[in-house]
Coordinates of C-alpha atoms in Angstrom, one line a residue:
M1 CA 0.0 0.0 0.2
S2 CA 1.0 3.3 -0.7
Y3 CA 1.4 6.2 1.8
L4 CA 2.5 9.1 -0.3
T5 CA -0.6 11.0 0.5
Q6 CA -0.6 10.5 4.3
L7 CA 3.2 11.4 4.1
K8 CA 2.3 14.4 2.3
T9 CA 0.0 15.8 4.8
F10 CA 2.7 14.8 7.7
V11 CA 5.3 17.1 6.0
E12 CA 2.6 19.9 5.7
V13 CA 1.7 19.5 9.5
Y14 CA 5.4 19.3 10.5
R15 CA 6.2 22.5 8.7
S16 CA 3.1 24.3 9.6
G17 CA 3.1 23.3 13.4
N18 CA -0.7 23.7 13.3
I19 CA -3.4 21.2 12.1
T20 CA -5.8 23.6 11.0
R21 CA -3.3 25.6 8.9
A22 CA -1.8 22.3 7.1
A23 CA -5.6 21.6 6.3
A24 CA -6.0 25.1 4.5
R25 CA -2.9 24.8 2.5
L26 CA -3.8 21.0 1.5
H27 CA -7.7 22.1 0.7
M28 CA -8.7 19.3 3.2
S29 CA -10.8 19.1 6.1
Q30 CA -9.3 19.1 9.7
P31 CA -10.6 15.5 10.5
A32 CA -9.1 14.1 7.3
V33 CA -5.5 15.8 8.3
T34 CA -5.9 14.3 11.6
S35 CA -6.9 11.0 10.0
H36 CA -3.6 10.8 7.8
I37 CA -1.1 11.6 11.0
Q38 CA -2.9 8.8 13.0
A39 CA -2.6 6.4 10.3
M40 CA 1.2 7.6 10.1
E41 CA 1.5 7.2 13.8
N42 CA 0.1 3.6 13.2
I43 CA 2.7 3.0 10.4
V44 CA 5.6 4.1 12.6
G45 CA 4.4 2.8 16.0
K46 CA 4.9 6.1 17.9
E47 CA 3.4 9.4 18.5
L48 CA 4.4 11.9 15.8
F49 CA 3.1 15.2 17.2
I50 CA 2.3 16.3 20.8
R51 CA -1.1 18.4 20.8
K52 CA -0.5 21.9 22.2
A53 CA -3.0 24.6 22.7
R54 CA -2.1 26.6 19.7
G55 CA -0.8 23.7 17.5
V56 CA 1.2 20.7 17.4
E57 CA 4.9 19.9 18.5
P58 CA 6.9 17.5 16.7
T59 CA 8.4 14.3 18.5
A60 CA 12.1 13.4 17.9
I61 CA 10.7 10.3 15.6
A62 CA 8.9 13.0 13.3
D63 CA 12.0 15.0 13.4
D64 CA 13.7 12.0 12.1
L65 CA 10.9 11.1 9.5
A66 CA 10.7 14.7 8.2
L67 CA 14.5 14.6 7.5
Q68 CA 14.2 11.4 5.5
V69 CA 11.1 12.3 3.5
A70 CA 10.5 16.0 3.3
S71 CA 13.0 16.9 0.5
H72 CA 11.7 13.9 -1.6
I73 CA 7.7 14.8 -1.1
D74 CA 9.0 18.1 -2.2
T75 CA 10.8 16.9 -5.6
L76 CA 7.7 14.5 -6.5
E77 CA 5.4 17.6 -5.8
Q78 CA 7.5 20.0 -8.1
K79 CA 8.0 17.3 -11.0
V80 CA 4.0 16.5 -11.0
A81 CA 3.3 20.1 -11.0
S82 CA 5.7 20.8 -13.8
I83 CA 4.8 18.0 -16.0
R84 CA 0.9 19.0 -15.4
S85 CA 0.9 22.7 -16.1
R86 CA 4.1 22.9 -18.1
A87 CA 2.6 25.2 -20.9
S88 CA 1.0 27.9 -18.6
T89 CA 2.1 27.7 -14.6
D90 CA 4.8 29.9 -15.0
H91 CA 2.6 32.8 -15.8
G92 CA 0.7 34.9 -13.3
T93 CA 1.1 37.0 -10.2
L94 CA 4.2 36.9 -7.8
H95 CA 4.2 38.4 -4.4
L96 CA 7.9 39.4 -3.4
A97 CA 8.9 40.9 -0.1
G98 CA 12.0 42.8 0.7
P99 CA 13.2 45.8 2.5
A100 CA 12.2 49.2 0.8
E101 CA 15.6 50.6 0.3
Y102 CA 17.0 47.6 -1.2
L103 CA 14.1 46.9 -3.7
S104 CA 14.0 50.9 -4.8
L105 CA 17.9 51.4 -5.1
V106 CA 19.5 47.9 -6.1
A107 CA 16.9 45.3 -6.9
G108 CA 15.0 47.3 -9.5
P109 CA 17.1 45.9 -12.8
A110 CA 16.8 42.2 -11.6
L111 CA 12.9 42.8 -11.2
A112 CA 12.7 44.6 -14.6
N113 CA 14.3 41.6 -15.9
L114 CA 11.5 39.5 -14.6
L115 CA 8.8 41.6 -15.8
Q116 CA 10.4 41.8 -19.1
A117 CA 9.8 38.1 -19.6
D118 CA 6.2 39.0 -19.8
K119 CA 5.0 36.0 -17.6
V120 CA 4.9 37.2 -14.2
N121 CA 3.3 40.3 -12.9
L122 CA 4.6 41.5 -9.6
V123 CA 2.9 42.7 -6.1
I124 CA 6.0 44.1 -4.0
H125 CA 5.6 43.9 0.0
T126 CA 8.1 46.1 2.0
G127 CA 9.2 45.7 5.6
N128 CA 11.7 45.1 8.0
K129 CA 13.3 41.7 8.9
S130 CA 10.6 40.5 11.0
N131 CA 7.5 41.8 8.6
I132 CA 9.3 39.9 5.7
Y133 CA 9.5 36.6 7.3
H134 CA 5.8 37.1 8.5
L135 CA 4.7 37.5 5.3
L136 CA 6.7 34.3 3.8
E137 CA 5.4 32.4 6.9
N138 CA 1.8 33.3 6.3
D139 CA 1.9 32.7 2.4
V140 CA 1.4 36.3 1.6
A141 CA 4.6 36.5 -0.1
E142 CA 6.3 33.9 -2.1
L143 CA 9.7 35.0 -2.4
A144 CA 11.8 37.5 -0.4
I145 CA 15.0 39.4 -0.3
T146 CA 16.5 40.0 3.1
A147 CA 19.9 40.5 4.7
S148 CA 19.3 38.1 7.6
E149 CA 20.3 34.7 6.9
P150 CA 17.2 32.2 7.5
T151 CA 17.3 29.9 10.7
D152 CA 14.2 28.3 10.3
A153 CA 14.1 24.8 8.9
M154 CA 10.8 25.9 6.7
Y155 CA 12.7 28.0 4.7
E156 CA 15.2 27.4 1.7
Y157 CA 17.8 30.3 0.4
Q158 CA 20.4 31.3 -2.1
K159 CA 23.0 34.2 -1.8
L160 CA 21.8 37.1 -3.9
D161 CA 24.2 40.0 -3.3
K162 CA 26.6 41.5 -1.0
E163 CA 26.6 45.0 1.1
R164 CA 29.4 46.7 3.0
L165 CA 28.6 48.8 6.1
I166 CA 30.2 52.2 5.7
L167 CA 30.3 54.6 8.6
V168 CA 29.3 58.1 7.3
M169 CA 28.6 61.6 9.0
N170 CA 27.4 64.9 8.1
R171 CA 29.8 66.9 5.8
V172 CA 30.4 69.7 8.6
Q173 CA 31.3 67.2 11.5
G174 CA 33.0 65.0 9.2
K175 CA 35.3 67.2 7.6
L176 CA 36.2 68.1 11.2
L177 CA 37.0 64.6 12.2
G178 CA 38.7 63.6 9.0
E179 CA 42.2 64.1 9.9
R180 CA 41.5 62.2 13.6
E181 CA 41.8 58.6 14.4
I182 CA 37.9 57.5 14.6
S183 CA 37.4 55.6 17.5
A184 CA 34.4 54.6 19.8
A185 CA 35.2 57.0 22.1
L186 CA 35.3 59.8 19.7
L187 CA 32.1 58.7 18.0
N188 CA 30.4 58.5 21.2
Q189 CA 30.5 62.3 21.7
H190 CA 28.3 62.7 18.4
K191 CA 24.6 61.9 17.8
V192 CA 23.6 58.9 15.8
V193 CA 20.8 58.4 13.4
T194 CA 19.7 54.8 13.5
Y195 CA 17.1 52.2 12.0
D196 CA 15.6 51.2 15.4
E197 CA 16.2 51.3 19.0
Q198 CA 18.6 48.3 19.0
L199 CA 21.0 50.1 16.5
P200 CA 21.4 47.0 14.2
L201 CA 23.9 48.0 11.8
V202 CA 25.5 50.6 14.0
R203 CA 26.0 47.9 16.8
R204 CA 27.4 45.7 14.5
Y205 CA 29.9 48.2 13.1
F206 CA 31.1 49.1 16.6
S207 CA 31.6 45.6 17.8
E208 CA 33.6 44.3 14.7
V209 CA 35.7 47.4 13.9
F210 CA 36.1 49.0 17.5
N211 CA 35.3 45.8 19.7
A212 CA 32.9 48.4 21.6
A213 CA 29.5 49.3 22.4
C214 CA 27.9 52.3 21.0
E215 CA 27.0 54.7 23.6
S216 CA 26.2 57.9 21.3
P217 CA 23.0 60.0 22.2
V218 CA 20.4 59.1 19.7
A219 CA 19.2 61.8 17.5
A220 CA 16.4 59.9 15.5
V221 CA 15.1 56.5 14.8
C222 CA 13.8 55.9 11.5
P223 CA 12.6 52.8 10.1
D224 CA 13.6 53.5 6.5
I225 CA 17.3 53.5 5.6
R226 CA 16.9 56.3 3.1
A227 CA 15.3 58.7 5.3
I228 CA 18.5 58.0 7.7
S229 CA 20.8 59.2 4.5
S230 CA 18.7 62.2 4.2
I231 CA 18.7 63.5 7.8
I232 CA 22.5 62.9 8.1
K233 CA 22.8 64.9 4.7
A234 CA 20.9 67.8 6.4
G235 CA 23.7 68.0 9.0
I236 CA 22.8 65.9 12.1
G237 CA 25.0 63.2 13.4
Y238 CA 26.5 60.1 11.9
S239 CA 25.0 56.5 11.1
V240 CA 26.4 53.2 9.5
L241 CA 24.8 52.6 6.2
P242 CA 24.9 49.9 3.3
D243 CA 27.4 51.0 0.7
Y244 CA 24.9 51.2 -2.0
L245 CA 22.7 53.8 -0.2
C246 CA 25.8 56.3 0.5
K247 CA 28.2 55.8 -2.1
E248 CA 26.6 58.5 -4.2
G249 CA 26.4 61.0 -1.4
I250 CA 30.0 60.4 -0.5
A251 CA 30.8 61.2 -4.2
K252 CA 29.0 64.3 -4.2
G253 CA 30.4 65.6 -1.0
E254 CA 26.8 65.2 1.1
L255 CA 28.1 62.4 3.1
V256 CA 31.7 61.9 4.6
A257 CA 32.8 58.5 5.0
L258 CA 34.9 57.8 8.0
G259 CA 37.1 55.3 9.9
K260 CA 37.6 51.7 8.4
P261 CA 35.2 50.1 6.0
G262 CA 32.6 48.1 8.2
P263 CA 31.6 44.1 7.9
E264 CA 29.9 42.7 4.8
N265 CA 26.2 41.3 5.0
D266 CA 25.1 38.7 2.6
V267 CA 21.7 39.3 1.0
Y268 CA 19.6 36.3 0.5
L269 CA 16.7 35.4 -1.6
V270 CA 14.7 33.1 0.5
W271 CA 11.5 31.0 -0.1
K272 CA 9.4 28.5 1.9
K273 CA 10.3 25.0 1.4
G274 CA 7.8 23.4 -1.2
A275 CA 7.3 26.7 -2.7
L276 CA 9.3 25.9 -5.8
R277 CA 7.0 23.1 -6.8
H278 CA 4.7 26.1 -8.5
P279 CA 6.6 26.5 -11.5
R280 CA 5.8 30.6 -11.5
V281 CA 7.7 30.8 -8.2
D282 CA 10.7 28.6 -9.8
F283 CA 10.9 30.7 -12.8
A284 CA 10.9 33.9 -10.9
K285 CA 13.7 32.7 -8.8
D286 CA 15.8 31.4 -11.7
V287 CA 15.5 35.0 -13.4
I288 CA 16.4 36.9 -10.4
M289 CA 19.2 34.6 -9.5
A290 CA 20.4 34.7 -13.2
F291 CA 20.4 38.2 -13.3
A292 CA 22.2 38.7 -10.0
N293 CA 25.0 36.2 -11.0
I294 CA 25.4 38.3 -14.4
N295 CA 25.9 41.5 -12.5
Y296 CA 28.2 40.2 -10.1
L297 CA 30.4 38.8 -12.8
S298 CA 30.1 42.2 -14.5
T299 CA 31.9 43.6 -11.4
L300 CA 35.0 41.2 -11.4
P301 CA 38.4 42.6 -12.2
D302 CA 39.6 41.4 -15.8

């Protein structure tokens, strides 16, 4: 007897952590999903999930079973979907999430390349890290661009790009400090403009370049890095920005780069496991990654 259907249900419940959510994604009733899980528990002879108030928690046996079968289920689903709808399923609307500043200043050419294929329409969702992963988890977005490497087992990803962190200051104060050795103690005498109260980019720069904490008074908190650049250009304090966002301002003399170049961040294209069984999503992923690779190769020295 084949247990493929029950295994597919098991994998969805394992990834969702919730019977109701898995039933909705599988277009099944909750009792049918529960029946499939019970059938798999009878087959393996062990309990697979512990029922909780707000979902289910996998047992060690479930972890082992998922590790053994999940990738194979995904492959079968992707192959069947491709064969069934090869002529038309790479057409349609794709929902993509990412940080507004990267999407507007860097990713535009890659997205334009995708649209020029005349197969996919785009709906763009913007937000911070938590918003982006929330959109992916709840199936609002099918692909996402983020500077944070996924840690949850439900996601797959590829490296898309790199960004260098640069310490920048307004031109008046920056020119005064330009001849001095830049240190954490020196910067802590000046105001900082930051993305949020946790000082994410600033904190990382201070840690990796100075091995010290940032203790600067916060002049402004702004969840759009483009606005941070504008605030600093207007004469307020300093910040740490991705290179793509500040290199033009530095070239024009509107910003002053100080200290050593900061660490690099990897930028990732992320999707939920199983998403690539939909040819539209697989097609979009391939186009975006192909353009990114071509763009990267064009920047290498001869």
